[in-house]
Tab-separated table of C-alpha atoms (C1' of nucleotides) in Angstrom:
chain	number	residue	atom	x	y	z
A	1	MET	CA	-12.492	15.570	-6.244
A	2	ALA	CA	-11.035	14.353	-2.980
A	3	LEU	CA	-9.810	10.879	-3.749
A	4	ASN	CA	-6.930	9.025	-2.381
A	5	ARG	CA	-4.449	6.435	-3.478
A	6	LYS	CA	-6.358	3.564	-1.914
A	7	CYS	CA	-9.521	4.490	-3.730
A	8	ILE	CA	-7.793	4.355	-7.132
A	9	ILE	CA	-6.171	1.049	-6.224
A	10	ARG	CA	-9.633	-0.330	-5.547
A	11	ILE	CA	-10.946	1.052	-8.828
A	12	SER	CA	-8.159	-0.854	-10.622
A	13	ARG	CA	-9.139	-4.000	-8.797
A	14	TYR	CA	-12.787	-3.573	-9.725
A	15	LYS	CA	-11.688	-3.301	-13.343
A	16	ASN	CA	-9.754	-6.571	-13.082
A	17	ALA	CA	-12.691	-8.272	-11.413
A	18	LEU	CA	-15.022	-6.953	-14.111
A	19	ASN	CA	-12.815	-8.367	-16.848
A	20	ARG	CA	-12.980	-11.764	-15.208
A	21	LEU	CA	-16.748	-11.521	-14.748
A	22	LYS	CA	-17.153	-10.466	-18.374
A	23	ALA	CA	-15.121	-13.487	-19.464
A	24	LEU	CA	-17.535	-15.625	-17.463
A	25	GLY	CA	-20.419	-14.136	-19.408
A	26	PHE	CA	-21.749	-11.639	-16.872
A	27	VAL	CA	-23.706	-8.793	-18.461
A	28	LYS	CA	-24.933	-7.114	-15.269
A	29	VAL	CA	-23.097	-6.919	-11.996
A	30	PHE	CA	-24.079	-5.797	-8.483
A	31	SER	CA	-21.965	-3.932	-5.994
A	32	GLY	CA	-21.937	-7.068	-3.876
A	33	ASN	CA	-20.351	-9.118	-6.679
A	34	LEU	CA	-17.533	-6.626	-7.098
A	35	ALA	CA	-17.144	-6.372	-3.347
A	36	ASP	CA	-16.643	-10.119	-3.095
A	37	ALA	CA	-14.201	-10.164	-5.980
A	38	ALA	CA	-12.145	-7.262	-4.676
A	39	GLY	CA	-12.374	-8.198	-1.016
A	40	VAL	CA	-14.150	-5.061	0.204
A	41	SER	CA	-17.678	-4.193	1.365
A	42	SER	CA	-20.475	-3.437	-1.066
A	43	SER	CA	-21.004	0.036	0.356
A	44	GLN	CA	-17.322	0.675	-0.254
A	45	VAL	CA	-17.833	-0.174	-3.910
A	46	ARG	CA	-20.828	2.130	-4.199
A	47	LYS	CA	-19.014	4.887	-2.318
A	48	ASP	CA	-16.052	4.640	-4.679
A	49	PHE	CA	-18.343	4.725	-7.712
A	50	SER	CA	-20.211	7.719	-6.366
A	51	LEU	CA	-16.892	9.606	-6.033
A	52	PHE	CA	-16.425	9.202	-9.775
A	53	GLY	CA	-20.047	9.819	-10.617
A	54	ILE	CA	-20.473	6.233	-11.776
A	55	THR	CA	-24.128	5.263	-11.569
A	56	GLY	CA	-26.045	2.075	-12.073
A	57	ASN	CA	-29.712	1.212	-11.825
A	58	ARG	CA	-31.492	0.696	-8.566
A	59	ARG	CA	-32.412	-2.948	-8.498
A	60	GLY	CA	-30.681	-3.418	-11.873
A	61	GLY	CA	-27.042	-3.126	-10.824
A	62	TYR	CA	-24.407	-2.019	-13.302
A	63	LYS	CA	-23.872	-3.026	-16.912
A	64	VAL	CA	-20.506	-4.776	-17.133
A	65	ASP	CA	-19.496	-3.323	-20.489
A	66	GLU	CA	-20.362	0.237	-19.584
A	67	LEU	CA	-18.647	-0.059	-16.238
A	68	ILE	CA	-15.458	-1.417	-17.783
A	69	LYS	CA	-15.424	1.378	-20.324
A	70	ARG	CA	-15.997	3.987	-17.646
A	71	ILE	CA	-13.228	2.660	-15.384
A	72	ARG	CA	-10.798	2.232	-18.261
A	73	ASP	CA	-11.413	5.858	-19.033
A	74	ILE	CA	-10.766	6.943	-15.449
A	75	LEU	CA	-7.520	4.983	-15.402
A	76	GLY	CA	-6.406	6.336	-18.765
A	77	LYS	CA	-6.526	2.902	-20.353
A	78	ASN	CA	-8.387	4.077	-23.431
A	79	GLU	CA	-5.284	5.890	-24.626
A	80	LEU	CA	-1.748	4.536	-24.903
A	81	GLN	CA	0.386	5.106	-21.816
A	82	LYS	CA	4.033	5.099	-22.807
A	83	VAL	CA	6.464	3.823	-20.198
A	84	ILE	CA	10.249	3.464	-19.999
A	85	ILE	CA	12.260	1.239	-17.709
A	86	VAL	CA	15.483	2.580	-16.249
A	87	GLY	CA	17.939	-0.087	-15.103
A	88	ALA	CA	18.168	-3.377	-16.978
A	89	GLY	CA	19.309	-5.521	-14.077
A	90	ASN	CA	17.292	-8.238	-12.358
A	91	ILE	CA	14.058	-6.416	-11.838
A	92	GLY	CA	14.331	-4.218	-14.912
A	93	LYS	CA	14.774	-7.185	-17.234
A	94	ALA	CA	11.895	-9.044	-15.627
A	95	LEU	CA	9.604	-6.073	-16.192
A	96	LEU	CA	10.859	-5.764	-19.756
A	97	HIS	CA	9.465	-9.215	-20.472
A	98	TYR	CA	6.482	-8.966	-18.153
A	99	LYS	CA	3.306	-9.989	-19.951
A	100	GLY	CA	0.937	-8.406	-17.433
A	101	PHE	CA	1.154	-4.985	-19.066
A	102	GLU	CA	0.095	-6.221	-22.464
A	103	SER	CA	-3.617	-6.373	-21.717
A	104	GLY	CA	-4.025	-2.796	-22.759
A	105	GLY	CA	-3.085	0.795	-22.356
A	106	ILE	CA	0.458	0.344	-21.090
A	107	LYS	CA	3.275	0.172	-23.623
A	108	VAL	CA	6.887	-0.288	-22.507
A	109	MET	CA	8.849	1.685	-25.107
A	110	ALA	CA	12.471	1.067	-24.119
A	111	ALA	CA	14.840	0.360	-21.272
A	112	PHE	CA	17.981	2.283	-20.347
A	113	ASP	CA	21.195	1.311	-18.558
A	114	ILE	CA	24.727	2.595	-18.064
A	115	ASP	CA	26.288	-0.830	-18.657
A	116	PRO	CA	27.109	-1.241	-22.401
A	117	SER	CA	26.933	-5.026	-22.082
A	118	LYS	CA	23.193	-4.636	-21.490
A	119	TYR	CA	22.535	-2.639	-24.661
A	120	SER	CA	20.484	-4.414	-27.267
A	121	HIS	CA	18.480	-3.606	-30.336
A	122	GLU	CA	17.562	-7.191	-31.085
A	123	LEU	CA	14.905	-7.398	-28.402
A	124	GLU	CA	11.394	-6.312	-29.147
A	125	ILE	CA	11.961	-3.578	-26.601
A	126	PRO	CA	15.442	-2.043	-27.013
A	127	VAL	CA	17.895	-1.483	-24.157
A	128	LEU	CA	19.609	1.854	-24.776
A	129	PRO	CA	22.401	3.870	-23.144
A	130	LEU	CA	21.322	6.076	-20.257
A	131	GLU	CA	22.646	9.093	-22.176
A	132	ASP	CA	19.899	8.560	-24.743
A	133	LEU	CA	17.165	8.795	-22.107
A	134	ARG	CA	16.589	12.527	-22.312
A	135	GLY	CA	16.251	12.580	-26.089
A	136	PHE	CA	14.039	9.509	-26.127
A	137	VAL	CA	11.699	10.829	-23.447
A	138	GLN	CA	11.360	14.141	-25.219
A	139	ASP	CA	10.934	12.638	-28.701
A	140	HIS	CA	8.294	10.179	-27.573
A	141	GLU	CA	6.716	12.379	-24.896
A	142	VAL	CA	7.023	9.694	-22.254
A	143	LYS	CA	5.670	10.719	-18.862
A	144	ILE	CA	5.997	7.492	-16.872
A	145	GLY	CA	9.184	5.682	-15.858
A	146	ILE	CA	9.950	2.556	-13.886
A	147	LEU	CA	13.126	2.921	-11.855
A	148	ALA	CA	14.939	-0.337	-11.185
A	149	VAL	CA	18.529	0.608	-10.440
A	150	THR	CA	20.643	0.062	-7.315
A	151	GLU	CA	20.064	1.967	-4.096
A	152	VAL	CA	23.155	4.154	-4.594
A	153	ALA	CA	22.217	5.173	-8.141
A	154	ALA	CA	18.516	5.691	-7.508
A	155	HIS	CA	18.484	9.302	-6.394
A	156	HIS	CA	20.798	10.500	-9.144
A	157	VAL	CA	19.013	8.580	-11.878
A	158	SER	CA	15.609	9.787	-10.690
A	159	GLU	CA	16.829	13.366	-11.136
A	160	ILE	CA	17.911	12.585	-14.689
A	161	MET	CA	14.490	11.152	-15.405
A	162	ILE	CA	12.654	14.106	-13.918
A	163	SER	CA	14.794	16.675	-15.693
A	164	ALA	CA	14.077	14.854	-18.948
A	165	GLY	CA	10.364	15.318	-18.410
A	166	ILE	CA	9.211	12.175	-16.606
A	167	LYS	CA	6.243	13.022	-14.358
A	168	GLY	CA	5.636	9.702	-12.626
A	169	ILE	CA	8.123	7.168	-11.267
A	170	LEU	CA	7.415	3.654	-10.100
A	171	ASN	CA	10.462	3.133	-7.912
A	172	PHE	CA	11.776	-0.339	-7.082
A	173	ALA	CA	15.061	0.881	-5.607
A	174	PRO	CA	15.102	0.261	-1.849
A	175	ILE	CA	15.053	3.940	-0.948
A	176	GLN	CA	12.127	6.257	-0.292
A	177	LEU	CA	12.254	8.715	-3.178
A	178	ARG	CA	10.564	12.060	-2.997
A	179	ALA	CA	10.302	14.840	-5.520
A	180	ALA	CA	8.656	18.151	-6.299
A	181	ASP	CA	4.866	18.363	-6.216
A	182	ASP	CA	4.478	18.018	-9.959
A	183	VAL	CA	6.135	14.591	-9.985
A	184	VAL	CA	4.314	11.548	-8.618
A	185	ILE	CA	6.383	8.793	-7.057
A	186	ASN	CA	5.173	5.341	-6.122
A	187	ASN	CA	7.734	3.445	-4.065
A	188	ILE	CA	7.673	-0.337	-4.053
A	189	ASN	CA	10.189	-1.825	-1.661
A	190	LEU	CA	10.284	-5.588	-1.933
A	191	GLU	CA	12.189	-6.125	1.285
A	192	VAL	CA	9.727	-3.934	3.179
A	193	GLU	CA	6.817	-5.910	1.730
A	194	LEU	CA	8.410	-9.187	2.793
A	195	GLU	CA	9.239	-7.840	6.253
A	196	ASN	CA	5.641	-6.819	6.605
A	197	LEU	CA	4.465	-10.291	5.714
A	198	ILE	CA	6.974	-11.882	8.069
A	199	TYR	CA	5.863	-9.627	10.901
A	200	PHE	CA	2.228	-10.632	10.586
A	201	VAL	CA	3.027	-14.317	10.143
A	202	ASN	CA	5.110	-14.255	13.305
A	203	ALA	CA	2.473	-12.237	15.147
A	204	GLN	CA	-0.154	-14.744	14.008
A	205	ALA	CA	1.990	-17.632	15.246
A	206	LYS	CA	2.254	-16.007	18.674
A	207	THR	CA	-1.485	-15.385	18.896
A	208	ASP	CA	-2.200	-18.973	17.914
A	209	GLY	CA	0.088	-20.111	20.683
A	210	VAL	CA	-2.131	-18.486	23.281
A	211	PHE	CA	-5.024	-20.685	22.323
A	212	GLU	CA	-3.101	-23.916	21.912
B	1	MET	CA	-1.463	-4.347	20.519
B	2	ALA	CA	-3.597	-2.706	17.876
B	3	LEU	CA	-1.227	-2.088	15.025
B	4	ASN	CA	-1.880	-2.033	11.390
B	5	ARG	CA	-0.106	-2.796	8.178
B	6	LYS	CA	0.842	0.785	7.486
B	7	CYS	CA	2.459	1.121	10.868
B	8	ILE	CA	4.716	-1.893	10.257
B	9	ILE	CA	5.588	-0.589	6.797
B	10	ARG	CA	6.741	2.631	8.431
B	11	ILE	CA	8.745	0.706	11.023
B	12	SER	CA	10.571	-1.056	8.167
B	13	ARG	CA	11.297	2.285	6.569
B	14	TYR	CA	12.646	3.705	9.827
B	15	LYS	CA	14.969	0.718	9.992
B	16	ASN	CA	16.255	1.406	6.472
B	17	ALA	CA	16.728	5.076	7.281
B	18	LEU	CA	18.558	4.151	10.488
B	19	ASN	CA	20.947	1.910	8.594
B	20	ARG	CA	21.790	4.761	6.269
B	21	LEU	CA	22.210	7.187	9.176
B	22	LYS	CA	24.426	4.702	10.971
B	23	ALA	CA	26.596	4.375	7.863
B	24	LEU	CA	26.950	8.166	7.928
B	25	GLY	CA	28.245	7.948	11.481
B	26	PHE	CA	25.124	8.973	13.411
B	27	VAL	CA	25.081	7.702	16.992
B	28	LYS	CA	21.949	9.490	18.177
B	29	VAL	CA	18.875	10.273	16.149
B	30	PHE	CA	15.777	12.390	16.759
B	31	SER	CA	12.236	11.649	15.702
B	32	GLY	CA	12.513	14.555	13.265
B	33	ASN	CA	15.466	12.963	11.470
B	34	LEU	CA	13.604	9.723	10.955
B	35	ALA	CA	10.500	11.623	9.945
B	36	ASP	CA	12.424	13.408	7.206
B	37	ALA	CA	14.051	10.218	6.004
B	38	ALA	CA	10.817	8.248	5.909
B	39	GLY	CA	8.635	11.091	4.678
B	40	VAL	CA	6.265	11.255	7.644
B	41	SER	CA	5.728	13.617	10.583
B	42	SER	CA	7.821	13.446	13.730
B	43	SER	CA	4.799	12.816	15.918
B	44	GLN	CA	3.950	9.896	13.660
B	45	VAL	CA	7.380	8.452	14.382
B	46	ARG	CA	6.963	8.889	18.127
B	47	LYS	CA	3.437	7.483	18.024
B	48	ASP	CA	4.656	4.418	16.139
B	49	PHE	CA	7.468	3.903	18.620
B	50	SER	CA	5.124	4.272	21.545
B	51	LEU	CA	2.933	1.498	20.097
B	52	PHE	CA	5.907	-0.833	20.376
B	53	GLY	CA	7.081	0.530	23.700
B	54	ILE	CA	10.195	1.956	22.109
B	55	THR	CA	11.504	4.792	24.248
B	56	GLY	CA	14.280	7.305	23.854
B	57	ASN	CA	15.477	10.099	26.085
B	58	ARG	CA	13.699	13.396	26.358
B	59	ARG	CA	16.042	15.896	24.837
B	60	GLY	CA	18.496	13.104	24.037
B	61	GLY	CA	16.661	11.389	21.168
B	62	TYR	CA	17.249	7.717	20.418
B	63	LYS	CA	20.490	5.738	20.243
B	64	VAL	CA	20.870	4.491	16.690
B	65	ASP	CA	22.330	1.092	17.585
B	66	GLU	CA	19.715	0.316	20.194
B	67	LEU	CA	16.925	1.443	17.922
B	68	ILE	CA	18.144	-0.711	15.038
B	69	LYS	CA	18.398	-3.715	17.300
B	70	ARG	CA	14.917	-3.116	18.693
B	71	ILE	CA	13.328	-2.715	15.258
B	72	ARG	CA	15.187	-5.689	13.823
B	73	ASP	CA	13.760	-7.679	16.679
B	74	ILE	CA	10.213	-6.480	16.013
B	75	LEU	CA	10.567	-7.382	12.341
B	76	GLY	CA	12.055	-10.782	13.110
B	77	LYS	CA	15.348	-9.878	11.481
B	78	ASN	CA	17.449	-11.241	14.307
B	79	GLU	CA	16.513	-14.762	13.306
B	80	LEU	CA	16.673	-16.361	9.872
B	81	GLN	CA	13.445	-16.066	7.877
B	82	LYS	CA	13.332	-18.853	5.323
B	83	VAL	CA	11.522	-18.067	2.082
B	84	ILE	CA	10.672	-20.024	-1.057
B	85	ILE	CA	9.775	-18.693	-4.475
B	86	VAL	CA	7.074	-20.447	-6.470
B	87	GLY	CA	7.221	-19.818	-10.203
B	88	ALA	CA	10.558	-19.361	-11.930
B	89	GLY	CA	9.374	-17.161	-14.756
B	90	ASN	CA	10.189	-13.506	-15.267
B	91	ILE	CA	9.476	-12.190	-11.819
B	92	GLY	CA	10.432	-15.356	-9.982
B	93	LYS	CA	13.868	-15.481	-11.576
B	94	ALA	CA	14.472	-11.807	-10.872
B	95	LEU	CA	13.665	-12.329	-7.199
B	96	LEU	CA	15.884	-15.412	-7.143
B	97	HIS	CA	18.847	-13.204	-8.001
B	98	TYR	CA	17.666	-10.135	-6.112
B	99	LYS	CA	20.428	-8.779	-3.890
B	100	GLY	CA	18.132	-6.670	-1.733
B	101	PHE	CA	17.269	-9.572	0.552
B	102	GLU	CA	20.881	-10.317	1.429
B	103	SER	CA	21.256	-7.571	4.017
B	104	GLY	CA	20.017	-9.894	6.694
B	105	GLY	CA	17.290	-12.048	8.044
B	106	ILE	CA	15.756	-13.173	4.776
B	107	LYS	CA	17.081	-16.317	3.106
B	108	VAL	CA	15.641	-17.572	-0.170
B	109	MET	CA	15.956	-21.341	0.118
B	110	ALA	CA	14.701	-22.590	-3.243
B	111	ALA	CA	12.388	-21.916	-6.138
B	112	PHE	CA	9.757	-24.250	-7.588
B	113	ASP	CA	8.211	-24.581	-11.018
B	114	ILE	CA	6.203	-27.065	-13.069
B	115	ASP	CA	8.329	-26.563	-16.179
B	116	PRO	CA	11.216	-29.110	-16.206
B	117	SER	CA	13.289	-26.801	-18.431
B	118	LYS	CA	13.520	-24.425	-15.475
B	119	TYR	CA	14.880	-27.007	-13.029
B	120	SER	CA	18.436	-26.400	-11.954
B	121	HIS	CA	20.783	-27.482	-9.211
B	122	GLU	CA	23.718	-25.480	-10.516
B	123	LEU	CA	22.447	-22.166	-9.218
B	124	GLU	CA	23.239	-21.100	-5.692
B	125	ILE	CA	19.507	-21.347	-5.090
B	126	PRO	CA	18.050	-24.477	-6.723
B	127	VAL	CA	14.952	-24.526	-8.901
B	128	LEU	CA	13.003	-27.664	-8.053
B	129	PRO	CA	9.872	-29.427	-9.336
B	130	LEU	CA	6.620	-28.193	-7.862
B	131	GLU	CA	5.940	-31.729	-6.602
B	132	ASP	CA	8.879	-31.351	-4.237
B	133	LEU	CA	7.409	-28.244	-2.618
B	134	ARG	CA	5.467	-29.981	0.124
B	135	GLY	CA	8.381	-32.075	1.283
B	136	PHE	CA	10.782	-29.162	1.131
B	137	VAL	CA	8.512	-26.827	3.086
B	138	GLN	CA	7.959	-29.454	5.759
B	139	ASP	CA	11.615	-30.514	5.996
B	140	HIS	CA	12.885	-26.951	6.252
B	141	GLU	CA	9.915	-25.547	8.158
B	142	VAL	CA	9.434	-22.721	5.680
B	143	LYS	CA	6.559	-20.401	6.551
B	144	ILE	CA	6.905	-17.703	3.881
B	145	GLY	CA	6.448	-18.048	0.127
B	146	ILE	CA	6.637	-15.682	-2.800
B	147	LEU	CA	4.095	-16.534	-5.468
B	148	ALA	CA	5.103	-15.516	-8.984
B	149	VAL	CA	3.100	-17.711	-11.331
B	150	THR	CA	0.531	-16.814	-13.971
B	151	GLU	CA	-2.924	-15.543	-13.146
B	152	VAL	CA	-4.595	-18.812	-14.067
B	153	ALA	CA	-2.287	-20.940	-11.916
B	154	ALA	CA	-2.180	-18.600	-8.918
B	155	HIS	CA	-5.189	-19.798	-6.971
B	156	HIS	CA	-4.386	-23.476	-7.378
B	157	VAL	CA	-0.706	-23.053	-6.537
B	158	SER	CA	-1.503	-20.933	-3.486
B	159	GLU	CA	-3.613	-23.796	-2.163
B	160	ILE	CA	-0.713	-26.197	-2.628
B	161	MET	CA	1.524	-23.823	-0.710
B	162	ILE	CA	-0.944	-23.363	2.126
B	163	SER	CA	-1.653	-27.061	2.448
B	164	ALA	CA	2.098	-27.655	2.661
B	165	GLY	CA	2.332	-25.341	5.650
B	166	ILE	CA	3.109	-21.915	4.198
B	167	LYS	CA	1.610	-19.222	6.439
B	168	GLY	CA	2.432	-16.067	4.509
B	169	ILE	CA	2.315	-15.413	0.766
B	170	LEU	CA	3.708	-12.439	-1.100
B	171	ASN	CA	1.610	-12.671	-4.236
B	172	PHE	CA	2.755	-11.152	-7.519
B	173	ALA	CA	0.117	-12.857	-9.635
B	174	PRO	CA	-2.408	-10.316	-10.911
B	175	ILE	CA	-5.276	-11.651	-8.874
B	176	GLN	CA	-6.474	-10.715	-5.415
B	177	LEU	CA	-5.788	-13.821	-3.334
B	178	ARG	CA	-7.542	-14.455	-0.081
B	179	ALA	CA	-7.219	-17.265	2.404
B	180	ALA	CA	-8.195	-18.495	5.840
B	181	ASP	CA	-7.454	-16.277	8.825
B	182	ASP	CA	-4.301	-18.108	9.788
B	183	VAL	CA	-2.625	-17.331	6.448
B	184	VAL	CA	-1.411	-13.830	5.690
B	185	ILE	CA	-1.446	-12.680	2.090
B	186	ASN	CA	0.201	-9.582	0.714
B	187	ASN	CA	-0.835	-8.884	-2.862
B	188	ILE	CA	1.445	-6.860	-5.117
B	189	ASN	CA	-0.103	-6.151	-8.492
B	190	LEU	CA	2.360	-4.415	-10.790
B	191	GLU	CA	-0.239	-3.317	-13.299
B	192	VAL	CA	-2.400	-1.852	-10.558
B	193	GLU	CA	0.592	0.061	-9.193
B	194	LEU	CA	1.356	1.463	-12.635
B	195	GLU	CA	-2.279	2.344	-13.252
B	196	ASN	CA	-2.293	4.190	-9.976
B	197	LEU	CA	0.772	6.183	-10.971
B	198	ILE	CA	-0.684	6.926	-14.395
B	199	TYR	CA	-3.928	8.125	-12.850
B	200	PHE	CA	-2.200	10.634	-10.606
B	201	VAL	CA	0.150	11.829	-13.330
B	202	ASN	CA	-2.804	12.460	-15.631
B	203	ALA	CA	-4.777	14.109	-12.803
B	204	GLN	CA	-1.778	16.309	-12.057
B	205	ALA	CA	-1.497	17.290	-15.715
B	206	LYS	CA	-5.148	18.337	-15.736
B	207	THR	CA	-4.792	20.412	-12.573
B	208	ASP	CA	-1.714	22.142	-13.968
B	209	GLY	CA	-3.700	23.005	-17.038
B	210	VAL	CA	-6.147	25.048	-14.998
B	211	PHE	CA	-3.400	27.357	-13.825
B	212	GLU	CA	-1.533	27.660	-17.089
C	1	DG	C1'	-51.536	-2.159	-13.128
C	2	DT	C1'	-50.455	-2.705	-8.445
C	3	DC	C1'	-47.646	-4.931	-5.033
C	4	DT	C1'	-43.384	-6.932	-3.538
C	5	DT	C1'	-38.712	-7.333	-3.660
C	6	DT	C1'	-34.125	-5.969	-4.552
C	7	DT	C1'	-30.458	-2.830	-5.149
C	8	DT	C1'	-28.690	1.673	-5.632
C	9	DG	C1'	-27.084	6.324	-3.974
C	10	DT	C1'	-26.270	9.047	-0.258
C	11	DT	C1'	-26.432	10.724	4.383
C	12	DA	C1'	-25.281	9.662	9.107
C	13	DT	C1'	-22.425	7.065	12.232
C	14	DT	C1'	-18.519	4.754	13.659
C	15	DT	C1'	-13.919	3.583	13.454
C	16	DT	C1'	-9.288	4.403	12.340
C	17	DT	C1'	-5.417	7.232	11.566
C	18	DT	C1'	-2.944	11.390	11.888
C	19	DT	C1'	-1.788	15.635	13.807
C	20	DC	C1'	-1.549	18.847	17.520
C	21	DA	C1'	-0.218	20.415	21.864
C	22	DC	C1'	2.082	20.464	25.933
C	23	DA	C1'	3.764	18.648	30.470
C	24	DA	C1'	7.700	16.002	31.817
C	25	DT	C1'	12.445	15.601	31.661
C	26	DA	C1'	17.187	15.150	29.857
C	27	DT	C1'	21.079	17.890	28.290
C	28	DT	C1'	23.754	21.869	27.878
C	29	DT	C1'	25.320	26.394	29.221
C	30	DA	C1'	26.837	29.730	32.295
D	1	DT	C1'	24.263	24.350	40.731
D	2	DA	C1'	20.653	26.781	38.550
D	3	DA	C1'	18.616	28.407	34.311
D	4	DA	C1'	17.687	27.780	29.595
D	5	DT	C1'	16.628	24.863	25.923
D	6	DA	C1'	15.383	20.933	23.181
D	7	DT	C1'	12.998	16.679	22.678
D	8	DT	C1'	10.226	12.949	24.154
D	9	DG	C1'	5.759	10.610	25.344
D	10	DT	C1'	1.034	10.833	25.395
D	11	DG	C1'	-3.705	12.375	25.802
D	12	DA	C1'	-6.863	15.271	23.299
D	13	DA	C1'	-8.448	17.041	18.841
D	14	DA	C1'	-8.960	16.756	14.055
D	15	DA	C1'	-9.144	14.543	9.804
D	16	DA	C1'	-9.866	10.730	6.952
D	17	DA	C1'	-11.810	6.415	5.824
D	18	DA	C1'	-14.987	2.734	6.285
D	19	DT	C1'	-19.364	0.979	7.550
D	20	DA	C1'	-24.158	1.097	8.376
D	21	DA	C1'	-28.636	2.500	7.411
D	22	DC	C1'	-32.326	3.657	4.755
D	23	DA	C1'	-35.239	6.318	1.352
D	24	DA	C1'	-35.818	6.147	-3.574
D	25	DA	C1'	-36.331	3.692	-7.564
D	26	DA	C1'	-36.277	-0.058	-10.770
D	27	DA	C1'	-37.559	-4.918	-11.917
D	28	DG	C1'	-40.382	-8.623	-11.701
D	29	DA	C1'	-44.583	-11.175	-9.891
D	30	DC	C1'	-49.251	-11.796	-9.985
DNA sequence: GTCTTTTTGTTATTTTTTTCACAATATTTA
DNA sequence: TAAATATTGTGAAAAAAATAACAAAAAGAC
């Protein structure tokens, strides 16, 4: 199946839109509704669904419950996805307490740091020494890790994670990580995202000027 | 100039790579070096540069200092970009203390919240009442805001920001915000990013299975 | 029960993005 | 100084992604 990152991102967004629509009492939904909610075209929605073999009824749309179940299945949300956080600094701690993952499927198991002052067993989610990472990952069969350490540590720590058995890294360190083909890396660079925004705001301001 | 989001993201990454190369003592750089550092092809690098009229020397590559200056200029990093944070919860607080923005150009001016227990003038960056947002944004001519409030508050708060004069929003609330054409919105949904990673890790695992 | 309307599913078309390829031209070597 | 070599800059080609278009089918009207 030839699907790309953007397609899966959209599928996630459809799922979020569906949850909202369900909460509003929707039982059926049309591609146009999802398109509006996710900010794409209705043919895009249908194209994405067709890639996953998701079908509805001509004239009848899609049943919200079935669709949610189907998408949750695609995204692996019907089984528990165990996640660790590496680096208990600013970003790491914020993610440790982030409520957005609670809705289902994603379970943050523990955080790890080199700084002993960060260790804690009192919290609901423990902060453990980095040395314990390997054993923990192997014992609990964790495949997904969030990397939130400094730029200088990032590469080294990512190698520790991968050698321990982590297969997917969500990287917040401001460096473009890459790895072997069997490891998936998703880089989120906050400064880059802000720079992007700033660029388009400034570009917008210039364009506006022309018409003033 | 017909340039897209992805192109600007790459330009930011080239800048980061250049800073690292400069720190290593590089004076000249070739498109291939930047391609390796940013994880793209060398012709992609040259194409991107050509879009911005960035030129080097045939056979001589690009001068690191000049290139950095040029890209910083494109990204607006040669002038101060004032930013506010709205929502001083988990994510908001983390960004308030985030060191990654210090390297230049981006200055977080203040944070805002509705919860009086969050207010603070002691911090280097103050946390102020949401009611003060409009005045602050107008007094300081802030154009960029980071939105880090709950899902339910996000839409309402974004409207407050926009009506106060904010022209670009980096949205961390788990909802796809949209706005009028003169406001740029960059949505970062942490759960969606994780789901994406999980999908590809699971897909990878299945593919591996076939060859085992 | 037939007709009308609406919406899907998919194929074709268009647009966008990336890669390829190579002439033009600096730099280095001899 | 001339020849050899490496690298840019860009137009053409290929690949990927998005949009449009429409036949097929389901739902509802009458």
